[in-house]
PDB file of N, CA, C and O in Angstrom:
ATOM      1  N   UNK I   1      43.396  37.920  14.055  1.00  0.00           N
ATOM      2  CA  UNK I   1      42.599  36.816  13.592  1.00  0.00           C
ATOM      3  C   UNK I   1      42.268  36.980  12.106  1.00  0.00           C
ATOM      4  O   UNK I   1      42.067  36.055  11.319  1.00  0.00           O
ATOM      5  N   UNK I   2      42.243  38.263  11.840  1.00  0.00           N
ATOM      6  CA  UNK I   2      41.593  38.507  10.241  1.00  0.00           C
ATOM      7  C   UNK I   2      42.826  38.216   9.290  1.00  0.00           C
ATOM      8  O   UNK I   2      42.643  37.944   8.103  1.00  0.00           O
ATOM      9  N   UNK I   3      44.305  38.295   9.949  1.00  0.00           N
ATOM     10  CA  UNK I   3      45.219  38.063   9.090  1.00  0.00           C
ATOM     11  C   UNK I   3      45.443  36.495   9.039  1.00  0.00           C
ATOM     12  O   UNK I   3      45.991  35.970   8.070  1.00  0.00           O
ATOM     13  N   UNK I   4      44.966  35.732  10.194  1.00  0.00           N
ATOM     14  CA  UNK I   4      44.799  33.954  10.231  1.00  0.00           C
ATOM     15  C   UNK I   4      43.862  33.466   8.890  1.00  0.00           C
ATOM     16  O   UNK I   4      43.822  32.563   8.055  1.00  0.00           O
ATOM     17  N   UNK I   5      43.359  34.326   9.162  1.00  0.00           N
ATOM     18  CA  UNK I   5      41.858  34.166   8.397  1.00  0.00           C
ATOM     19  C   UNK I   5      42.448  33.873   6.852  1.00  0.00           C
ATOM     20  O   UNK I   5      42.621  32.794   6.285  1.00  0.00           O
ATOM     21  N   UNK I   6      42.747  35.558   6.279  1.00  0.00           N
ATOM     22  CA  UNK I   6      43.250  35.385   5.033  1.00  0.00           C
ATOM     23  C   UNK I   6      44.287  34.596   4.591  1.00  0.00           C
ATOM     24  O   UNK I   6      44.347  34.428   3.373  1.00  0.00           O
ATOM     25  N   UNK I   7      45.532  33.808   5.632  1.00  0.00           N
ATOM     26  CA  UNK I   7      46.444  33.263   5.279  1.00  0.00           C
ATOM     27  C   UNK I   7      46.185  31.949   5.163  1.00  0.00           C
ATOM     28  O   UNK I   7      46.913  31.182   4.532  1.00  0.00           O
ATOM     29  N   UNK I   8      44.870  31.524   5.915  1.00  0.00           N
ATOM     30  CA  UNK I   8      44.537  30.243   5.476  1.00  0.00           C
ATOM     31  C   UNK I   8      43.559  30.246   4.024  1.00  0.00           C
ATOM     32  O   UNK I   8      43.607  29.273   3.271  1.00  0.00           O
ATOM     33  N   UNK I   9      42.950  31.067   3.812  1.00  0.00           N
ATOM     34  CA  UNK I   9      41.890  30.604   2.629  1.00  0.00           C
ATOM     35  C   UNK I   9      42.980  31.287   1.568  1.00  0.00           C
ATOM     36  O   UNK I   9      43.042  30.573   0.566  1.00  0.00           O
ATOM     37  N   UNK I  10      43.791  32.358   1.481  1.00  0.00           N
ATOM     38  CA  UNK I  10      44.969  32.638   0.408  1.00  0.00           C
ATOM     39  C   UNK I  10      45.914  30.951   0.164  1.00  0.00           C
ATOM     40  O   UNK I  10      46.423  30.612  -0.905  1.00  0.00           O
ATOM     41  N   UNK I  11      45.931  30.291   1.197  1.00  0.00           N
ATOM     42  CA  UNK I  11      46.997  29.707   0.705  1.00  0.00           C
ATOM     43  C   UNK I  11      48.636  29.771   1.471  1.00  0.00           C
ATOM     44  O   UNK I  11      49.221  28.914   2.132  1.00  0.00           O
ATOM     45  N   UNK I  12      49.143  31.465   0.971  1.00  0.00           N
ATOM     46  CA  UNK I  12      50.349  31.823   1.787  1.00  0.00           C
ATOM     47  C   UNK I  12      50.497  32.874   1.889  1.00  0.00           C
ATOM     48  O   UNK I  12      49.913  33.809   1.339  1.00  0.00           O
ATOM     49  N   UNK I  13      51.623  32.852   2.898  1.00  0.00           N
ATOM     50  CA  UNK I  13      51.799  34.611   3.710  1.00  0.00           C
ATOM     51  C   UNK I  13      51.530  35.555   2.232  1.00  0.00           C
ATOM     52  O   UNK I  13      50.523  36.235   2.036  1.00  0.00           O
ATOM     53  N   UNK I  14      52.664  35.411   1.294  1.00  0.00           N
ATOM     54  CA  UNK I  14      52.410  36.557  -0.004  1.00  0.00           C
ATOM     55  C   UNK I  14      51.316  36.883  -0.484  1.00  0.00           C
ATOM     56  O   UNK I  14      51.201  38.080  -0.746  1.00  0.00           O
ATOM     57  N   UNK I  15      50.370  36.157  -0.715  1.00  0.00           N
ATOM     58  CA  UNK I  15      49.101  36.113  -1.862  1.00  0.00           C
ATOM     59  C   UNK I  15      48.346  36.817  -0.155  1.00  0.00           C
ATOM     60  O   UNK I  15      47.592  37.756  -0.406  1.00  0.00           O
ATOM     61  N   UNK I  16      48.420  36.593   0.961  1.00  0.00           N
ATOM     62  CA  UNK I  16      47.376  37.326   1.899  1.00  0.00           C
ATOM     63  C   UNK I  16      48.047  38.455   2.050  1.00  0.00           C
ATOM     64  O   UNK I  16      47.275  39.411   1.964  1.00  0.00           O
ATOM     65  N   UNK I  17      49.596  38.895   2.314  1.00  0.00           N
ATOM     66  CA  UNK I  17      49.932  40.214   2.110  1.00  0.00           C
ATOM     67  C   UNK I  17      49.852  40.976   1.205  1.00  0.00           C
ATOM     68  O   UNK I  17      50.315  42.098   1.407  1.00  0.00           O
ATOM     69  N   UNK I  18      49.213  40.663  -0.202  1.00  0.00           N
ATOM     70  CA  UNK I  18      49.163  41.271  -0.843  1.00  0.00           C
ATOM     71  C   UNK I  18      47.422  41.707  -0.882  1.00  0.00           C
ATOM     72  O   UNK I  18      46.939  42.801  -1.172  1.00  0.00           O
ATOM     73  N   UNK I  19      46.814  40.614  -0.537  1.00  0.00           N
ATOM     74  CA  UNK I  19      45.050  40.972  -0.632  1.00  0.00           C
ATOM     75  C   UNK I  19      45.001  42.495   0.577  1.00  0.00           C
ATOM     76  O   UNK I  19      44.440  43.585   0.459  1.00  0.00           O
ATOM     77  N   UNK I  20      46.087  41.760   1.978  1.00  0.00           N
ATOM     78  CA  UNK I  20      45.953  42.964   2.975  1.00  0.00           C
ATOM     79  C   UNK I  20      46.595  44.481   2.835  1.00  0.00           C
ATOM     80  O   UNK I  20      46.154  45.433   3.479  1.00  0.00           O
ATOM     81  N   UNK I  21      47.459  44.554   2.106  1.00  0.00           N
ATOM     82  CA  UNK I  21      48.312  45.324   1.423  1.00  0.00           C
ATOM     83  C   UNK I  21      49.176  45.858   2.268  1.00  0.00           C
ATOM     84  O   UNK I  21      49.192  47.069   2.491  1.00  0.00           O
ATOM     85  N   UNK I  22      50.254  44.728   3.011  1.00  0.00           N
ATOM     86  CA  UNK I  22      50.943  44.378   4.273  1.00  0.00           C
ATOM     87  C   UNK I  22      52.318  43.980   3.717  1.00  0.00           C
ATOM     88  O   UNK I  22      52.501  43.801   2.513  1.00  0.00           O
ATOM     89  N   UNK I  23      53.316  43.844   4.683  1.00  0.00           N
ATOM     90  CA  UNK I  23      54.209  42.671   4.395  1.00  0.00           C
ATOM     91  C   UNK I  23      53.575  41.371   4.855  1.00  0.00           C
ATOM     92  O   UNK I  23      52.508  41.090   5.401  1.00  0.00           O
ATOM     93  N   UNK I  24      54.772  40.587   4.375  1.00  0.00           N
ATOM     94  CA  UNK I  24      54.797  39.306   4.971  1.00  0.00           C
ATOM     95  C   UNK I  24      54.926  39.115   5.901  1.00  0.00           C
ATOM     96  O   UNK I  24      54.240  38.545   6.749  1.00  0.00           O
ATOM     97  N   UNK I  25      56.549  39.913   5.899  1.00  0.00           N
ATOM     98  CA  UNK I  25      56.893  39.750   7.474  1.00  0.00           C
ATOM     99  C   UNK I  25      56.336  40.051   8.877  1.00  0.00           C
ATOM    100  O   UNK I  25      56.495  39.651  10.030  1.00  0.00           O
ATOM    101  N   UNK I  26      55.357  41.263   7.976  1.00  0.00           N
ATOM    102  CA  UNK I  26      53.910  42.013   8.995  1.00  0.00           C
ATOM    103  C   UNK I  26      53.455  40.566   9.390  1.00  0.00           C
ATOM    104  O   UNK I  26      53.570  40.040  10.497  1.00  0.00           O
ATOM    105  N   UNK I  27      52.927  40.047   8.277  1.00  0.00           N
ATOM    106  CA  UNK I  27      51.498  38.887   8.889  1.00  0.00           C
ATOM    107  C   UNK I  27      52.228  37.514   9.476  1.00  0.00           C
ATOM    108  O   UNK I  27      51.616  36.520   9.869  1.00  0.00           O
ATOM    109  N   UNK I  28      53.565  37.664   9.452  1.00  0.00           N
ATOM    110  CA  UNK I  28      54.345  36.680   9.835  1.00  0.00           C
ATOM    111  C   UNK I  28      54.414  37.115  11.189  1.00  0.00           C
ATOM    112  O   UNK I  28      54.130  36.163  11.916  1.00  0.00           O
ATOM    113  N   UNK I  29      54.621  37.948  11.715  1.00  0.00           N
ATOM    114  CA  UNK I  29      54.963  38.680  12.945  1.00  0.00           C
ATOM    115  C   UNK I  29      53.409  38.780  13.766  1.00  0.00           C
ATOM    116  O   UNK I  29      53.355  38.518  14.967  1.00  0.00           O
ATOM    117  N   UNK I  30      52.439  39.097  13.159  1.00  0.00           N
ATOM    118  CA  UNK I  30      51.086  38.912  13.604  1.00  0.00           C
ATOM    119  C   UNK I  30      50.392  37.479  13.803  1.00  0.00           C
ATOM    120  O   UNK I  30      49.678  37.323  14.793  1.00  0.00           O
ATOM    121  N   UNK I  31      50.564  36.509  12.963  1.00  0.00           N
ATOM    122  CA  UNK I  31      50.184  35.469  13.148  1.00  0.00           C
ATOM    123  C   UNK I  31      51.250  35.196  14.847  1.00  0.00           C
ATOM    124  O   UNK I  31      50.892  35.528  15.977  1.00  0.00           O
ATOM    125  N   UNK I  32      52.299  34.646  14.529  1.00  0.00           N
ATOM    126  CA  UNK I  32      53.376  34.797  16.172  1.00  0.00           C
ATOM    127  C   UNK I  32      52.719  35.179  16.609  1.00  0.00           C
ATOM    128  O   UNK I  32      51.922  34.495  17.250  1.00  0.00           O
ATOM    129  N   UNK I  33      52.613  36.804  16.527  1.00  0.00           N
ATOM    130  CA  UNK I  33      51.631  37.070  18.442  1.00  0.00           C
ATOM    131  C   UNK I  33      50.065  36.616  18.746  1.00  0.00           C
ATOM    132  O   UNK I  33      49.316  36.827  19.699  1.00  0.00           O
ATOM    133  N   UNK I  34      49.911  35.872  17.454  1.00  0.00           N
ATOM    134  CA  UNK I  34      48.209  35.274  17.919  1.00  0.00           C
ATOM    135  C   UNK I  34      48.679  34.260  18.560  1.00  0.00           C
ATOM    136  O   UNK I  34      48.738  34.378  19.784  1.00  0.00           O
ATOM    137  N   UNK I  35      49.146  32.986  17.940  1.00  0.00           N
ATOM    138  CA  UNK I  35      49.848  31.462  18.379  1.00  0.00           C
ATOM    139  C   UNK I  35      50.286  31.719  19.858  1.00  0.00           C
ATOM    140  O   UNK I  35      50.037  30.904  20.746  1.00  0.00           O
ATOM    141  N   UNK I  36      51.015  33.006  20.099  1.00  0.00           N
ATOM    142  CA  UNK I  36      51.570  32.987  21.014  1.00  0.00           C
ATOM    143  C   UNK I  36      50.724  33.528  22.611  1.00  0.00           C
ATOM    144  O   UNK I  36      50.891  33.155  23.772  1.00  0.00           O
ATOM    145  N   UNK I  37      49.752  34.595  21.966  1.00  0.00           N
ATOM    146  CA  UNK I  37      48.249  34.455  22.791  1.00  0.00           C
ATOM    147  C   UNK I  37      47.503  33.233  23.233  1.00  0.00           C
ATOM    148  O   UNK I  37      47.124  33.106  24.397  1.00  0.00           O
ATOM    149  N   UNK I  38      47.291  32.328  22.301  1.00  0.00           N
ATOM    150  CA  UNK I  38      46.855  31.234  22.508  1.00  0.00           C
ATOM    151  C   UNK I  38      47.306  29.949  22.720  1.00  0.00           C
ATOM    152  O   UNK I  38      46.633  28.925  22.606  1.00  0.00           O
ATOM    153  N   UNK I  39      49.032  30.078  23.184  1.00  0.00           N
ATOM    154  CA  UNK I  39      49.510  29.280  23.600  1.00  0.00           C
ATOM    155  C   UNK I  39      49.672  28.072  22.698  1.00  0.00           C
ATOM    156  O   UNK I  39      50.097  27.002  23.133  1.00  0.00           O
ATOM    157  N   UNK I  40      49.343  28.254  21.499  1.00  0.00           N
ATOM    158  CA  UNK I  40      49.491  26.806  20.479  1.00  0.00           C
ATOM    159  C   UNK I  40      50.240  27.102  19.188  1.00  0.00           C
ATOM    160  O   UNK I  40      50.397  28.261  18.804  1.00  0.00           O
ATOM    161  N   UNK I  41      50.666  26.128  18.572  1.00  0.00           N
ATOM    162  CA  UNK I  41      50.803  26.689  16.576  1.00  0.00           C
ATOM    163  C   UNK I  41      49.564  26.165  15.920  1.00  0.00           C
ATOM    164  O   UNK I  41      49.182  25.007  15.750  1.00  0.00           O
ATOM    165  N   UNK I  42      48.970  27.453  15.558  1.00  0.00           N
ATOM    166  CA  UNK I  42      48.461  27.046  14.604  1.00  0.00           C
ATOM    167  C   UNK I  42      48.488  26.917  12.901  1.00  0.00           C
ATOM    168  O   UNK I  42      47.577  26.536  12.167  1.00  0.00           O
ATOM    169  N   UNK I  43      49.914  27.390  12.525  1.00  0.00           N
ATOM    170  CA  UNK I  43      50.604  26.956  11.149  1.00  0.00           C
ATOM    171  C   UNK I  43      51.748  26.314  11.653  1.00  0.00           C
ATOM    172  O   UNK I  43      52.387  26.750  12.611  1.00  0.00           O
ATOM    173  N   UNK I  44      52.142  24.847  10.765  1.00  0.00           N
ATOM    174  CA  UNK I  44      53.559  24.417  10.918  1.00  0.00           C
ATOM    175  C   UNK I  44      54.362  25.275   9.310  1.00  0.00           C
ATOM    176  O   UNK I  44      53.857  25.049   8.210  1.00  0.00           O
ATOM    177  N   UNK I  45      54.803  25.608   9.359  1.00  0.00           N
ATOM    178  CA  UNK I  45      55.602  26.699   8.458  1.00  0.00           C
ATOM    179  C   UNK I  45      56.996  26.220   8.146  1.00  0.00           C
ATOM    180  O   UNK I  45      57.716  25.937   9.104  1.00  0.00           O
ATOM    181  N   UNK I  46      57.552  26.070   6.682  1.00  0.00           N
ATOM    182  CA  UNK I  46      58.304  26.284   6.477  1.00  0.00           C
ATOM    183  C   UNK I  46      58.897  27.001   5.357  1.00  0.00           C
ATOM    184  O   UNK I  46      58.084  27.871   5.048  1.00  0.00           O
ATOM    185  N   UNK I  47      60.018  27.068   4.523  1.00  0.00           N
ATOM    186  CA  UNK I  47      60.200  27.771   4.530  1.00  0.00           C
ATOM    187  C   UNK I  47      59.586  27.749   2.685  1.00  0.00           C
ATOM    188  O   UNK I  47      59.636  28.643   1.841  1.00  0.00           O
ATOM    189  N   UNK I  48      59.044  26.350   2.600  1.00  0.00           N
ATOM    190  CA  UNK I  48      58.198  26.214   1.086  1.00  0.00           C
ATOM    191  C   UNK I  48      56.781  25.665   1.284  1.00  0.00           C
ATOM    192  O   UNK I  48      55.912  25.333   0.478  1.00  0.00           O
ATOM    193  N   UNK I  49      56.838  25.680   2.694  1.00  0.00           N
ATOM    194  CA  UNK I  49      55.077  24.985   2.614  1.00  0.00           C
ATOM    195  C   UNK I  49      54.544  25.455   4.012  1.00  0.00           C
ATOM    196  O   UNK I  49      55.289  26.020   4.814  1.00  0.00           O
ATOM    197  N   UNK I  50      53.196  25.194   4.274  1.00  0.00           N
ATOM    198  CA  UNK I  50      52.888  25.365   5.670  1.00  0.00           C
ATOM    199  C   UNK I  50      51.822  24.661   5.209  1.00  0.00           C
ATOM    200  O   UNK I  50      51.405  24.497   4.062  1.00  0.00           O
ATOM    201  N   UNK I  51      51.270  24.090   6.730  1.00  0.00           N
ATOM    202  CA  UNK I  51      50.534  23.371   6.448  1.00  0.00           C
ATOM    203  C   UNK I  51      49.747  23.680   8.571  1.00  0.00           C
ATOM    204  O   UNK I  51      50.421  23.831   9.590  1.00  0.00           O
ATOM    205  N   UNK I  52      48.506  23.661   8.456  1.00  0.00           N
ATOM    206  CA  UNK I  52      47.532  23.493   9.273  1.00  0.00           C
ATOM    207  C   UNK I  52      47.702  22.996   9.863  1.00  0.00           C
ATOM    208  O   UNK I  52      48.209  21.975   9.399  1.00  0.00           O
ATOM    209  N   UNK I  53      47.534  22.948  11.864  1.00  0.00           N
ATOM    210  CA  UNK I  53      47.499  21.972  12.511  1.00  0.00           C
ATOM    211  C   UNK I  53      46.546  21.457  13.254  1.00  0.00           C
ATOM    212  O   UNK I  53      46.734  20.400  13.856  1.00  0.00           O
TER     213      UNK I  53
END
């Protein structure tokens, strides 16, 4: 949740992997297993924007 957290008020995966001092692909892979806990998306993602749902 704390990596949801930072990727929404950062903006994007980079600028929060870098506050967390993570990959991307880390918080990319962590966000997945939250969405996927909770059965929903909660970023639509691509591969130049994401946007909230």
């Amino acid at each position: 949740m704390q990596a949801f957290s930072r990727i929404v008020d950062r903006g994007s995966f980079a600028r929060a992997a870098e506050d967390l001092d993570v990959s991307s692909a880390l918080l990319s892979r962590e966000l997945r297993l939250l969405e996927d806990r909770l059965c929903t998306t909660l970023i639509t993602r691509t591969t130049r924007s994401m946007l909230l749902t």
